[in-house]
mmCIF file of C-alpha atoms in Angstrom:
data_model
loop_
_atom_site.group_PDB
_atom_site.id
_atom_site.type_symbol
_atom_site.label_atom_id
_atom_site.label_comp_id
_atom_site.label_asym_id
_atom_site.label_seq_id
_atom_site.Cartn_x
_atom_site.Cartn_y
_atom_site.Cartn_z
ATOM 1 C CA UNK A 135 146.264 108.112 112.448
ATOM 2 C CA UNK A 136 146.427 111.651 113.859
ATOM 3 C CA UNK A 137 144.541 113.103 110.937
ATOM 4 C CA UNK A 138 141.916 110.417 111.110
ATOM 5 C CA UNK A 139 141.529 110.725 114.844
ATOM 6 C CA UNK A 140 140.995 114.472 114.544
ATOM 7 C CA UNK A 141 138.506 114.041 111.714
ATOM 8 C CA UNK A 142 136.603 111.477 113.617
ATOM 9 C CA UNK A 143 136.690 113.349 116.940
ATOM 10 C CA UNK A 144 135.130 116.393 115.263
ATOM 11 C CA UNK A 145 132.469 114.324 113.493
ATOM 12 C CA UNK A 146 131.503 112.446 116.583
ATOM 13 C CA UNK A 147 131.571 115.705 118.711
ATOM 14 C CA UNK A 148 129.275 117.437 116.170
ATOM 15 C CA UNK A 149 126.814 114.541 116.339
ATOM 16 C CA UNK A 150 126.682 114.510 120.046
ATOM 17 C CA UNK A 151 126.532 118.302 120.239
ATOM 18 C CA UNK A 152 123.608 118.191 117.834
ATOM 19 C CA UNK A 153 121.838 115.703 120.015
ATOM 20 C CA UNK A 154 122.443 117.513 123.243
ATOM 21 C CA UNK A 155 121.407 120.836 121.558
ATOM 22 C CA UNK A 156 118.066 119.256 120.550
ATOM 23 C CA UNK A 157 117.436 117.749 123.987
ATOM 24 C CA UNK A 158 118.145 121.201 125.716
ATOM 25 C CA UNK A 159 115.901 122.929 123.246
ATOM 26 C CA UNK A 160 112.998 120.672 124.109
ATOM 27 C CA UNK A 161 113.782 120.843 127.841
ATOM 28 C CA UNK A 162 113.809 124.726 127.482
ATOM 29 C CA UNK A 163 110.080 124.571 126.571
ATOM 30 C CA UNK A 164 109.485 122.788 129.832
ATOM 31 C CA UNK A 165 111.522 125.388 131.713
ATOM 32 C CA UNK A 166 109.474 128.074 130.126
ATOM 33 C CA UNK A 167 106.252 126.600 131.304
ATOM 34 C CA UNK A 168 107.669 126.484 134.903
ATOM 35 C CA UNK A 169 108.690 130.209 134.504
ATOM 36 C CA UNK A 170 105.142 131.194 133.533
ATOM 37 C CA UNK A 171 103.741 129.121 136.317
ATOM 38 C CA UNK A 172 106.196 130.690 138.839
ATOM 39 C CA UNK A 173 105.182 134.151 137.690
ATOM 40 C CA UNK A 174 101.516 133.460 137.978
ATOM 41 C CA UNK A 175 101.607 131.487 141.317
ATOM 42 C CA UNK A 176 104.608 132.879 143.159
ATOM 43 C CA UNK A 177 104.725 136.580 142.428
ATOM 44 C CA UNK A 178 102.183 139.295 143.115
ATOM 45 C CA UNK A 179 100.234 140.776 140.215
ATOM 46 C CA UNK A 180 101.838 144.268 140.475
ATOM 47 C CA UNK A 181 105.086 142.701 139.428
ATOM 48 C CA UNK A 182 103.682 140.964 136.335
ATOM 49 C CA UNK A 183 104.269 143.891 133.896
ATOM 50 C CA UNK A 184 107.972 143.722 133.697
ATOM 51 C CA UNK A 185 108.036 140.055 134.195
ATOM 52 C CA UNK A 186 105.698 139.539 131.296
ATOM 53 C CA UNK A 187 108.094 141.382 128.992
ATOM 54 C CA UNK A 188 110.933 139.159 130.211
ATOM 55 C CA UNK A 189 109.012 135.892 129.836
ATOM 56 C CA UNK A 190 107.775 136.984 126.371
ATOM 57 C CA UNK A 191 111.373 137.603 125.260
ATOM 58 C CA UNK A 192 112.513 134.224 126.705
ATOM 59 C CA UNK A 193 109.563 132.465 124.957
ATOM 60 C CA UNK A 194 110.725 133.807 121.598
ATOM 61 C CA UNK A 195 114.250 132.869 122.250
ATOM 62 C CA UNK A 196 113.159 129.358 123.343
ATOM 63 C CA UNK A 197 111.108 128.888 120.228
ATOM 64 C CA UNK A 198 113.890 130.164 118.035
ATOM 65 C CA UNK A 199 116.418 127.657 119.603
ATOM 66 C CA UNK A 200 113.880 124.783 119.005
ATOM 67 C CA UNK A 201 113.425 125.767 115.421
ATOM 68 C CA UNK A 202 117.207 126.026 114.743
ATOM 69 C CA UNK A 203 117.882 122.783 116.580
ATOM 70 C CA UNK A 204 115.390 120.837 114.375
ATOM 71 C CA UNK A 205 115.815 122.729 111.071
ATOM 72 C CA UNK A 206 117.128 120.682 108.081
ATOM 73 C CA UNK A 207 120.656 122.411 108.175
ATOM 74 C CA UNK A 208 121.985 120.756 111.395
ATOM 75 C CA UNK A 209 121.095 117.381 110.103
ATOM 76 C CA UNK A 210 124.299 117.415 107.884
ATOM 77 C CA UNK A 211 126.652 117.609 110.886
ATOM 78 C CA UNK A 212 128.190 114.345 109.736
ATOM 79 C CA UNK A 213 129.562 116.020 106.696
ATOM 80 C CA UNK A 214 132.549 118.299 107.387
ATOM 81 C CA UNK A 215 131.768 120.761 104.547
ATOM 82 C CA UNK A 216 128.342 121.571 105.837
ATOM 83 C CA UNK A 217 127.438 124.102 108.419
ATOM 84 C CA UNK A 218 125.665 122.849 111.444
ATOM 85 C CA UNK A 219 125.215 124.114 114.908
ATOM 86 C CA UNK A 220 127.868 126.838 115.433
ATOM 87 C CA UNK A 221 130.156 126.827 118.454
ATOM 88 C CA UNK A 222 128.611 129.976 119.859
ATOM 89 C CA UNK A 223 124.980 129.008 119.342
ATOM 90 C CA UNK A 224 124.468 126.687 122.290
ATOM 91 C CA UNK A 225 126.412 129.089 124.628
ATOM 92 C CA UNK A 226 124.282 131.900 123.359
ATOM 93 C CA UNK A 227 120.962 130.309 124.281
ATOM 94 C CA UNK A 228 122.364 129.030 127.534
ATOM 95 C CA UNK A 229 123.398 132.607 128.418
ATOM 96 C CA UNK A 230 119.797 133.645 127.571
ATOM 97 C CA UNK A 231 118.538 130.922 130.057
ATOM 98 C CA UNK A 232 120.794 132.384 132.717
ATOM 99 C CA UNK A 233 119.809 136.006 132.180
ATOM 100 C CA UNK A 234 116.128 135.144 131.940
ATOM 101 C CA UNK A 235 115.959 132.964 135.105
ATOM 102 C CA UNK A 236 118.135 135.326 137.074
ATOM 103 C CA UNK A 237 116.231 138.389 135.784
ATOM 104 C CA UNK A 238 112.852 136.816 136.811
ATOM 105 C CA UNK A 239 114.162 136.302 140.337
ATOM 106 C CA UNK A 240 115.461 139.841 140.547
ATOM 107 C CA UNK A 241 112.138 141.268 139.245
ATOM 108 C CA UNK A 242 110.291 139.465 142.074
ATOM 109 C CA UNK A 243 110.565 140.946 145.526
ATOM 110 C CA UNK A 244 109.962 137.788 147.556
ATOM 111 C CA UNK A 245 109.561 134.998 144.989
ATOM 112 C CA UNK A 246 110.749 131.595 146.272
ATOM 113 C CA UNK A 247 109.482 129.836 143.094
ATOM 114 C CA UNK A 248 111.584 131.882 140.735
ATOM 115 C CA UNK A 249 114.699 131.033 142.924
ATOM 116 C CA UNK A 250 113.694 127.357 142.813
ATOM 117 C CA UNK A 251 113.432 127.333 139.034
ATOM 118 C CA UNK A 252 117.137 128.424 138.958
ATOM 119 C CA UNK A 253 118.056 124.962 139.997
ATOM 120 C CA UNK A 254 117.146 123.945 136.483
ATOM 121 C CA UNK A 255 120.199 125.621 135.036
ATOM 122 C CA UNK A 256 122.695 122.933 135.962
ATOM 123 C CA UNK A 257 120.240 120.509 134.276
ATOM 124 C CA UNK A 258 120.464 122.464 131.075
ATOM 125 C CA UNK A 259 124.234 122.876 131.300
ATOM 126 C CA UNK A 260 124.789 119.217 132.229
ATOM 127 C CA UNK A 261 123.672 117.901 128.811
ATOM 128 C CA UNK A 262 126.413 119.834 127.069
ATOM 129 C CA UNK A 263 129.430 118.007 125.559
ATOM 130 C CA UNK A 264 132.029 120.862 126.124
ATOM 131 C CA UNK A 265 133.463 120.930 129.693
ATOM 132 C CA UNK A 266 134.956 124.327 129.082
ATOM 133 C CA UNK A 267 131.611 125.869 128.013
ATOM 134 C CA UNK A 268 129.872 124.095 131.046
ATOM 135 C CA UNK A 269 132.393 125.439 133.472
ATOM 136 C CA UNK A 270 131.732 129.057 132.247
ATOM 137 C CA UNK A 271 127.963 128.507 132.365
ATOM 138 C CA UNK A 272 127.988 126.890 135.743
ATOM 139 C CA UNK A 273 130.214 129.590 137.285
ATOM 140 C CA UNK A 274 127.846 132.280 136.122
ATOM 141 C CA UNK A 275 124.912 130.139 137.216
ATOM 142 C CA UNK A 276 126.266 129.825 140.735
ATOM 143 C CA UNK A 277 126.958 133.569 140.896
ATOM 144 C CA UNK A 278 123.459 134.348 139.616
ATOM 145 C CA UNK A 279 121.943 132.128 142.231
ATOM 146 C CA UNK A 280 123.948 133.794 144.948
ATOM 147 C CA UNK A 281 123.017 137.347 143.699
ATOM 148 C CA UNK A 282 119.331 136.324 143.268
ATOM 149 C CA UNK A 283 119.250 134.763 146.717
ATOM 150 C CA UNK A 284 120.840 137.751 148.469
ATOM 151 C CA UNK A 285 118.482 140.121 146.619
ATOM 152 C CA UNK A 286 115.490 138.203 147.657
ATOM 153 C CA UNK A 287 116.563 137.614 151.223
ATOM 154 C CA UNK A 288 116.516 133.897 151.079
ATOM 155 C CA UNK A 289 120.335 133.488 151.544
ATOM 156 C CA UNK A 290 120.894 136.400 153.899
ATOM 157 C CA UNK A 291 117.520 136.571 155.620
ATOM 158 C CA UNK A 292 116.327 135.763 159.049
ATOM 159 C CA UNK A 293 116.655 132.152 158.715
ATOM 160 C CA UNK A 294 120.320 132.302 159.709
ATOM 161 C CA UNK A 295 123.741 131.288 158.367
ATOM 162 C CA UNK A 296 123.058 127.573 158.596
ATOM 163 C CA UNK A 297 120.188 127.684 156.003
ATOM 164 C CA UNK A 298 122.372 130.063 153.879
ATOM 165 C CA UNK A 299 125.260 127.776 153.716
ATOM 166 C CA UNK A 300 122.923 124.703 153.167
ATOM 167 C CA UNK A 301 121.137 126.231 150.220
ATOM 168 C CA UNK A 302 124.246 127.638 148.566
ATOM 169 C CA UNK A 303 126.095 124.214 149.103
ATOM 170 C CA UNK A 304 123.212 122.379 147.672
ATOM 171 C CA UNK A 305 123.226 124.598 144.508
ATOM 172 C CA UNK A 306 126.869 124.262 144.181
ATOM 173 C CA UNK A 307 126.604 120.439 144.484
ATOM 174 C CA UNK A 308 124.134 120.551 141.666
ATOM 175 C CA UNK A 309 126.542 122.548 139.529
ATOM 176 C CA UNK A 310 129.470 120.173 140.358
ATOM 177 C CA UNK A 311 127.212 117.210 139.452
ATOM 178 C CA UNK A 312 126.402 118.692 136.181
ATOM 179 C CA UNK A 313 130.057 119.270 135.352
ATOM 180 C CA UNK A 314 130.775 115.601 136.205
ATOM 181 C CA UNK A 315 128.210 114.534 133.745
ATOM 182 C CA UNK A 316 129.689 116.800 131.057
ATOM 183 C CA UNK A 317 133.164 115.500 131.660
ATOM 184 C CA UNK A 318 131.789 111.831 131.454
ATOM 185 C CA UNK A 319 129.950 112.617 128.149
ATOM 186 C CA UNK A 320 133.169 114.227 126.833
ATOM 187 C CA UNK A 321 135.258 111.187 127.567
ATOM 188 C CA UNK A 322 132.514 109.022 125.977
ATOM 189 C CA UNK A 323 132.681 111.162 122.878
ATOM 190 C CA UNK A 324 136.523 110.747 122.696
ATOM 191 C CA UNK A 325 136.118 106.981 123.208
ATOM 192 C CA UNK A 326 133.620 106.557 120.407
ATOM 193 C CA UNK A 327 135.749 108.735 118.151
ATOM 194 C CA UNK A 328 138.830 106.548 118.889
ATOM 195 C CA UNK A 329 137.035 103.433 118.098
ATOM 196 C CA UNK A 330 135.574 104.925 114.964
ATOM 197 C CA UNK A 331 138.954 106.103 113.884
ATOM 198 C CA UNK A 332 140.538 102.701 114.522
ATOM 199 C CA UNK A 333 137.866 101.082 112.497
ATOM 200 C CA UNK A 334 138.384 103.363 109.613
ATOM 201 C CA UNK A 335 142.138 102.907 109.734
ATOM 202 C CA UNK A 336 141.549 99.141 109.547
ATOM 203 C CA UNK A 337 139.265 99.643 106.619
ATOM 204 C CA UNK A 338 141.989 101.744 104.942
ATOM 205 C CA UNK A 339 144.522 99.103 105.436
ATOM 206 C CA UNK A 340 142.247 96.547 104.113
ATOM 207 C CA UNK A 341 141.655 98.707 101.076
ATOM 208 C CA UNK A 342 145.487 99.032 100.528
ATOM 209 C CA UNK A 343 145.965 95.322 100.776
ATOM 210 C CA UNK A 344 143.027 94.709 98.439
ATOM 211 C CA UNK A 345 144.562 97.039 95.844
ATOM 212 C CA UNK A 346 147.913 95.104 95.852
ATOM 213 C CA UNK A 347 145.928 91.818 95.400
ATOM 214 C CA UNK A 348 143.844 93.288 92.688
ATOM 215 C CA UNK A 349 146.869 94.366 90.824
ATOM 216 C CA UNK A 350 148.497 90.882 91.174
ATOM 217 C CA UNK A 351 145.365 89.321 89.863
ATOM 218 C CA UNK A 352 145.019 91.808 86.988
ATOM 219 C CA UNK A 353 148.739 91.088 85.941
ATOM 220 C CA UNK A 354 148.140 87.329 86.287
ATOM 221 C CA UNK A 355 145.053 87.570 83.919
ATOM 222 C CA UNK A 356 146.844 89.816 81.540
ATOM 223 C CA UNK A 357 149.940 87.689 81.205
ATOM 224 C CA UNK A 358 148.194 84.408 81.444
ATOM 225 C CA UNK A 359 144.549 83.723 80.312
ATOM 226 C CA UNK A 360 144.303 86.868 78.167
ATOM 227 C CA UNK A 361 147.460 85.880 76.178
ATOM 228 C CA UNK A 362 146.257 82.371 75.793
ATOM 229 C CA UNK A 363 142.874 83.545 74.428
ATOM 230 C CA UNK A 364 144.555 85.950 72.028
ATOM 231 C CA UNK A 365 146.893 83.183 70.826
ATOM 232 C CA UNK A 366 143.919 80.848 70.297
ATOM 233 C CA UNK A 367 142.019 83.560 68.554
ATOM 234 C CA UNK A 368 145.057 83.983 66.107
ATOM 235 C CA UNK A 369 145.034 80.296 65.378
ATOM 236 C CA UNK A 370 141.308 80.466 64.676
ATOM 237 C CA UNK A 371 141.842 83.437 62.274
ATOM 238 C CA UNK A 372 144.321 81.350 60.358
ATOM 239 C CA UNK A 373 141.817 78.451 60.273
ATOM 240 C CA UNK A 374 139.100 80.783 58.924
ATOM 241 C CA UNK A 375 141.350 81.566 55.888
ATOM 242 C CA UNK A 376 141.529 77.753 55.230
ATOM 243 C CA UNK A 377 137.838 77.076 55.787
ATOM 244 C CA UNK A 378 136.054 80.522 55.280
ATOM 245 C CA UNK A 379 132.606 78.840 54.797
ATOM 246 C CA UNK A 380 132.696 76.949 58.161
ATOM 247 C CA UNK A 381 130.221 78.512 60.708
ATOM 248 C CA UNK A 382 131.825 76.710 63.498
ATOM 249 C CA UNK A 383 135.096 78.600 62.964
ATOM 250 C CA UNK A 384 133.204 81.874 62.797
ATOM 251 C CA UNK A 385 131.356 81.152 66.032
ATOM 252 C CA UNK A 386 134.645 80.152 67.763
ATOM 253 C CA UNK A 387 136.235 83.320 66.627
ATOM 254 C CA UNK A 388 133.319 85.386 67.891
ATOM 255 C CA UNK A 389 133.461 83.670 71.355
ATOM 256 C CA UNK A 390 137.193 84.205 71.549
ATOM 257 C CA UNK A 391 136.737 87.841 70.732
ATOM 258 C CA UNK A 392 134.084 88.177 73.479
ATOM 259 C CA UNK A 393 136.282 86.337 76.081
ATOM 260 C CA UNK A 394 139.189 88.593 75.237
ATOM 261 C CA UNK A 395 137.113 91.770 75.662
ATOM 262 C CA UNK A 396 135.801 90.592 79.025
ATOM 263 C CA UNK A 397 139.264 89.644 80.268
ATOM 264 C CA UNK A 398 140.467 93.192 79.129
ATOM 265 C CA UNK A 399 137.599 94.732 81.056
ATOM 266 C CA UNK A 400 138.260 92.674 84.112
ATOM 267 C CA UNK A 401 141.922 93.554 84.203
ATOM 268 C CA UNK A 402 140.996 97.297 83.677
ATOM 269 C CA UNK A 403 138.536 97.303 86.573
ATOM 270 C CA UNK A 404 141.014 95.530 88.774
ATOM 271 C CA UNK A 405 144.017 97.630 88.009
ATOM 272 C CA UNK A 406 143.785 99.931 84.969
ATOM 273 C CA UNK A 407 147.112 100.147 83.229
ATOM 274 C CA UNK A 408 145.881 103.309 81.483
ATOM 275 C CA UNK A 409 146.118 104.895 84.972
ATOM 276 C CA UNK A 410 149.843 104.537 84.975
ATOM 277 C CA UNK A 411 150.376 105.023 81.289
ATOM 278 C CA UNK A 412 148.022 107.927 80.495
ATOM 279 C CA UNK A 413 146.775 109.230 83.901
ATOM 280 C CA UNK A 414 143.775 109.536 86.079
ATOM 281 C CA UNK A 415 141.611 111.662 83.713
ATOM 282 C CA UNK A 416 141.765 109.083 80.848
ATOM 283 C CA UNK A 417 141.205 106.207 83.278
ATOM 284 C CA UNK A 418 138.090 107.761 84.709
ATOM 285 C CA UNK A 419 136.825 108.614 81.169
ATOM 286 C CA UNK A 420 137.330 104.992 80.153
ATOM 287 C CA UNK A 421 135.652 103.702 83.399
ATOM 288 C CA UNK A 422 132.606 105.936 82.861
ATOM 289 C CA UNK A 423 132.325 104.579 79.308
ATOM 290 C CA UNK A 424 132.589 100.927 80.354
ATOM 291 C CA UNK A 425 129.944 101.563 83.102
ATOM 292 C CA UNK A 426 127.586 103.154 80.774
ATOM 293 C CA UNK A 427 128.046 100.400 78.143
ATOM 294 C CA UNK A 428 127.530 97.618 80.752
ATOM 295 C CA UNK A 429 124.488 99.250 82.696
ATOM 296 C CA UNK A 430 122.726 101.169 79.905
ATOM 297 C CA UNK A 431 122.899 104.345 81.957
ATOM 298 C CA UNK A 432 123.641 107.549 80.139
ATOM 299 C CA UNK A 433 126.915 108.906 81.848
ATOM 300 C CA UNK A 434 128.305 112.272 80.914
ATOM 301 C CA UNK A 435 131.825 113.336 81.897
ATOM 302 C CA UNK A 436 133.508 116.606 82.505
ATOM 303 C CA UNK A 437 137.102 115.906 83.135
ATOM 304 C CA UNK A 438 139.968 118.444 83.330
ATOM 305 C CA UNK A 439 142.906 116.684 85.153
ATOM 306 C CA UNK A 440 146.036 117.087 83.155
ATOM 307 C CA UNK A 441 148.558 116.071 85.800
ATOM 308 C CA UNK A 442 149.926 113.030 87.762
ATOM 309 C CA UNK A 443 149.607 112.757 91.576
ATOM 310 C CA UNK A 444 150.176 110.132 94.224
ATOM 311 C CA UNK A 445 146.486 110.347 95.083
ATOM 312 C CA UNK A 446 145.401 109.120 91.689
ATOM 313 C CA UNK A 447 144.814 105.558 92.792
ATOM 314 C CA UNK A 448 142.634 106.623 95.656
ATOM 315 C CA UNK A 449 140.621 108.886 93.482
ATOM 316 C CA UNK A 450 140.115 106.141 90.819
ATOM 317 C CA UNK A 451 139.128 103.624 93.463
ATOM 318 C CA UNK A 452 136.454 106.038 94.774
ATOM 319 C CA UNK A 453 135.179 106.657 91.223
ATOM 320 C CA UNK A 454 135.090 103.007 90.546
ATOM 321 C CA UNK A 455 133.193 102.347 93.735
ATOM 322 C CA UNK A 456 130.674 105.190 93.105
ATOM 323 C CA UNK A 457 130.029 104.295 89.463
ATOM 324 C CA UNK A 458 129.567 100.677 90.583
ATOM 325 C CA UNK A 459 126.827 101.693 93.025
ATOM 326 C CA UNK A 460 125.279 103.745 90.349
ATOM 327 C CA UNK A 461 125.170 100.805 88.048
ATOM 328 C CA UNK A 462 123.953 98.244 90.597
ATOM 329 C CA UNK A 463 121.730 100.094 93.079
ATOM 330 C CA UNK A 464 120.566 103.572 91.822
ATOM 331 C CA UNK A 465 118.031 102.628 88.986
ATOM 332 C CA UNK A 466 119.082 105.858 87.442
ATOM 333 C CA UNK A 467 118.697 106.999 83.915
ATOM 334 C CA UNK A 468 121.333 109.555 83.780
ATOM 335 C CA UNK A 469 124.645 110.112 85.798
ATOM 336 C CA UNK A 470 127.524 112.484 85.503
ATOM 337 C CA UNK A 471 131.172 112.446 86.588
ATOM 338 C CA UNK A 472 133.223 115.681 87.091
ATOM 339 C CA UNK A 473 136.983 115.553 87.706
ATOM 340 C CA UNK A 474 138.960 118.771 88.081
ATOM 341 C CA UNK A 475 141.669 120.624 90.095
ATOM 342 C CA UNK A 476 140.736 123.638 92.164
ATOM 343 C CA UNK A 477 143.432 125.393 94.261
ATOM 344 C CA UNK A 478 145.697 122.372 94.391
ATOM 345 C CA UNK A 479 142.810 120.142 95.323
ATOM 346 C CA UNK A 480 141.445 117.287 93.395
ATOM 347 C CA UNK A 481 137.643 117.435 93.222
ATOM 348 C CA UNK A 482 135.634 114.333 92.082
ATOM 349 C CA UNK A 483 131.847 114.601 91.767
ATOM 350 C CA UNK A 484 129.531 111.839 90.847
ATOM 351 C CA UNK A 485 125.776 112.317 90.671
ATOM 352 C CA UNK A 486 122.684 110.492 89.355
ATOM 353 C CA UNK A 487 118.981 110.911 89.204
ATOM 354 C CA UNK A 488 118.253 107.446 90.875
ATOM 355 C CA UNK A 489 116.920 106.306 94.259
ATOM 356 C CA UNK A 490 119.530 108.286 96.345
ATOM 357 C CA UNK A 491 121.792 107.468 99.118
ATOM 358 C CA UNK A 492 122.817 109.521 102.263
ATOM 359 C CA UNK A 493 125.484 109.344 104.877
ATOM 360 C CA UNK A 494 122.921 107.575 107.244
ATOM 361 C CA UNK A 495 122.218 104.921 104.564
ATOM 362 C CA UNK A 496 125.958 104.381 104.154
ATOM 363 C CA UNK A 497 126.417 104.003 107.947
ATOM 364 C CA UNK A 498 123.482 101.335 107.998
ATOM 365 C CA UNK A 499 125.054 99.475 105.056
ATOM 366 C CA UNK A 500 128.401 99.402 106.943
ATOM 367 C CA UNK A 501 126.606 97.869 109.930
ATOM 368 C CA UNK A 502 125.228 95.147 107.547
ATOM 369 C CA UNK A 503 128.721 94.344 106.398
ATOM 370 C CA UNK A 504 128.862 96.421 103.228
ATOM 371 C CA UNK A 505 132.315 98.115 103.588
ATOM 372 C CA UNK A 506 132.836 99.446 100.082
ATOM 373 C CA UNK A 507 132.043 103.171 100.316
ATOM 374 C CA UNK A 508 133.075 103.348 104.010
ATOM 375 C CA UNK A 509 136.461 101.837 103.137
ATOM 376 C CA UNK A 510 137.029 104.393 100.454
ATOM 377 C CA UNK A 511 135.922 107.226 102.630
ATOM 378 C CA UNK A 512 138.425 106.098 105.289
ATOM 379 C CA UNK A 513 141.254 106.269 102.692
ATOM 380 C CA UNK A 514 140.088 109.738 101.672
ATOM 381 C CA UNK A 515 140.031 110.887 105.307
ATOM 382 C CA UNK A 516 143.375 109.394 106.013
ATOM 383 C CA UNK A 517 144.780 111.403 103.030
ATOM 384 C CA UNK A 518 143.398 114.549 104.438
ATOM 385 C CA UNK A 519 140.455 114.890 102.147
ATOM 386 C CA UNK A 520 136.631 114.981 102.489
ATOM 387 C CA UNK A 521 133.930 112.626 101.268
ATOM 388 C CA UNK A 522 130.546 114.381 101.363
ATOM 389 C CA UNK A 523 126.960 113.484 100.391
ATOM 390 C CA UNK A 524 125.466 116.708 99.144
ATOM 391 C CA UNK A 525 121.758 117.692 99.352
ATOM 392 C CA UNK A 526 120.007 117.055 96.191
ATOM 393 C CA UNK A 527 116.284 117.032 95.335
ATOM 394 C CA UNK A 528 116.571 113.572 93.688
ATOM 395 C CA UNK A 529 119.202 110.865 93.318
ATOM 396 C CA UNK A 530 122.724 111.069 94.879
ATOM 397 C CA UNK A 531 125.444 113.642 94.614
ATOM 398 C CA UNK A 532 128.789 112.832 96.151
ATOM 399 C CA UNK A 533 131.724 115.225 96.215
ATOM 400 C CA UNK A 534 135.183 114.027 97.166
ATOM 401 C CA UNK A 535 138.100 116.471 97.676
ATOM 402 C CA UNK A 536 141.701 115.384 98.143
ATOM 403 C CA UNK A 537 144.865 117.611 98.295
ATOM 404 C CA UNK A 538 147.302 116.794 95.530
ATOM 405 C CA UNK A 539 150.120 116.458 98.072
ATOM 406 C CA UNK A 540 149.341 114.378 101.055
#
């Protein structure tokens, strides 16, 4: 449970971080507009030269932050292998906000509007999802406000200590409120991650119980109906020697042969004996061949898995589910299965050239009650592995990694 909780916490935190990062990037454009307006309206023209350089640099940083926030790369934050918004990136642009707004105030001799715009800093910091980062930013914002206010004479001017205490207390209250909002959002993220982890643990337990049931059904079919069909087929074979010209005997023999093949295929898909007898590589190879024959899709395999491991049933279940989706939903013409070992990690890749599926699509299907892929991903996460939808121009490409020793 601890591994799954950590995985879910990181995944949910990244998603919320991306959301807050994008919101702040949009709000920063509004702050930039107010900065330009404050420079034009609230400061004399002889101060514009230095302020224009500062505002131009801030504008470039704001546009860069907006472009990074909405670029294609951060959209893959749900996948743990992909690189999204870095830990330092939001803090870097927030530091630029602090420097730019404080610098604008210091470059204006008696600008009340630039000082007023500094009250927007707690707003930008309050959308964060990291309380530690917010504390650092808000402390520097409070210090910057005090320095700017003293420099401009607003906090230590002729208005007296009452106004000074009031203005500084008001700004401190805004910073404290922003920190409370961040703490609330952080707790919300942990709550969502806990519920998500609990859901996936229940799915994993359901899958384990399902495997036990499938094995019992497979054994019951193999030891019962399949043996009866084979015995009946042997009887019909003996009848055929007595009446070789009777078409009814030939049709009965063909029907029994088809029934025995279907029963063998059903027992294999429920619980392949080859998985225990020969190993995962042979089982996946046979599974791909059966899927190709049943669906008409050309499936190529590249399998190099010469060992036995306790994760083999998990990997086979994932491969079975992925190939089932390829056969039923992809409308693909070609597919491929790769199974190998890299640095004591089992790597399974299944790709096709069909309609395609993403992590968002899988989440939507889970909401509609389709728990297949989500259940297997939960088992992979619980075993310390990763289940990732990779970017591909067409179709679907899934990579599953599992350490050989859990």
